[in-house]
C-alpha positions as semicolon CSV with decimal commas, in nm:
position;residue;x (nm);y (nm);z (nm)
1;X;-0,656;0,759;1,293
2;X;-0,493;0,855;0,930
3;X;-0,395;0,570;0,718
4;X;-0,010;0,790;0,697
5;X;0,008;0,819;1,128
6;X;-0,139;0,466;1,168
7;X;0,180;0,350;0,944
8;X;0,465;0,558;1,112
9;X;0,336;0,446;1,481
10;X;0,316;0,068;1,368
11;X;0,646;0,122;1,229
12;X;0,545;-0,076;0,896
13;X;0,676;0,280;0,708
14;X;0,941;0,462;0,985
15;X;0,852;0,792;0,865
16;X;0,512;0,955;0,813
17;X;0,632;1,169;0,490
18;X;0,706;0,817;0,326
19;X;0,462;0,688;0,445
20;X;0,280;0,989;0,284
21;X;0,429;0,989;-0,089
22;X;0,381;0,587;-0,054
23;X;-0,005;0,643;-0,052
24;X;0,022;0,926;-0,315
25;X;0,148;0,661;-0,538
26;X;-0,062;0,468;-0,508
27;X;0,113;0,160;-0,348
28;X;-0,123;0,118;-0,017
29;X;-0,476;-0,037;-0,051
30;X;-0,740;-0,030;0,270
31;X;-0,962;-0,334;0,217
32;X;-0,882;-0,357;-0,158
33;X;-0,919;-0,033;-0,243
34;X;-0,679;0,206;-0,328
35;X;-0,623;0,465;-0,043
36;X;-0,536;0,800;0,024
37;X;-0,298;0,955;0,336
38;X;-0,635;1,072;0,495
39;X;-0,788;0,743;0,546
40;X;-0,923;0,658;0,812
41;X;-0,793;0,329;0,986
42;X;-0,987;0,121;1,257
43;X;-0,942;-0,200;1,405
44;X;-1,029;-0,491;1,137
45;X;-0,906;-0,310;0,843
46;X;-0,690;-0,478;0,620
47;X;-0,387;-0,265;0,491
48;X;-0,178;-0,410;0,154
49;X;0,196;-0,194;0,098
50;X;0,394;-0,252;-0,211
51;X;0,710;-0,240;-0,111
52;X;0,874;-0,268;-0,529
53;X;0,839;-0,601;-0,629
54;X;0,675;-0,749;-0,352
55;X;0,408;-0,676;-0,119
56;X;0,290;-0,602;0,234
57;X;-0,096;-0,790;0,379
58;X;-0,175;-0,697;0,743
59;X;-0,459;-0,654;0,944
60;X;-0,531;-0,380;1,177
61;X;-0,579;-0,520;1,559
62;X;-0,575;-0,190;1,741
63;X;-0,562;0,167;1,711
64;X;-0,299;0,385;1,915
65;X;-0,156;0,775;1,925
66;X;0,164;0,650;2,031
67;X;0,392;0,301;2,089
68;X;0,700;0,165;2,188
69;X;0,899;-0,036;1,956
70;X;0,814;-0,402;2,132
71;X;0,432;-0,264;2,156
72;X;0,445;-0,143;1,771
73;X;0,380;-0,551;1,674
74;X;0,051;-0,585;1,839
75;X;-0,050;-0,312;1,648
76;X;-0,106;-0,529;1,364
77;X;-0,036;-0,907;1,258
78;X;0,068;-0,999;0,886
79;X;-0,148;-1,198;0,630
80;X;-0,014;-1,451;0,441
């Protein structure tokens, strides 16, 4: 799944076009490196967001098209 899709149905960014323009910037990493909208994001990955001044570290448990809010969370599970 896109790096951009995978962060609008995990809710970590609620809309794909910010999530979008956030990885334009620059501001998302996929295992430490610097990634672009088109990524592609499996299970394992670990995503960083900089959200201003601080920052975002989660890792990827599963993959889905769609969720439900309560489902969205095990989606993913934050870092420290």
């Amino acid at each position: 799944m896109r790096l951009d899709k995978y962060l609008k149905v995990s809710r970590l960014i609620k809309r794909r076009t910010v999530a979008n323009e956030a990885c334009d910037a620059g501001r998302v990493a996929v295992n430490g490196r610097t990634a672009k909208a088109s990524v592609e994001v499996k299970a394992g990955d670990v995503i960083e967001i900089g959200f201003g001044n601080k920052s975002v570290k989660v890792e990827v448990l599963a993959v889905q098209d769609t969720s439900k809010k309560e489902e969205a969370k095990e989606l993913f599970r934050y870092l420290s």
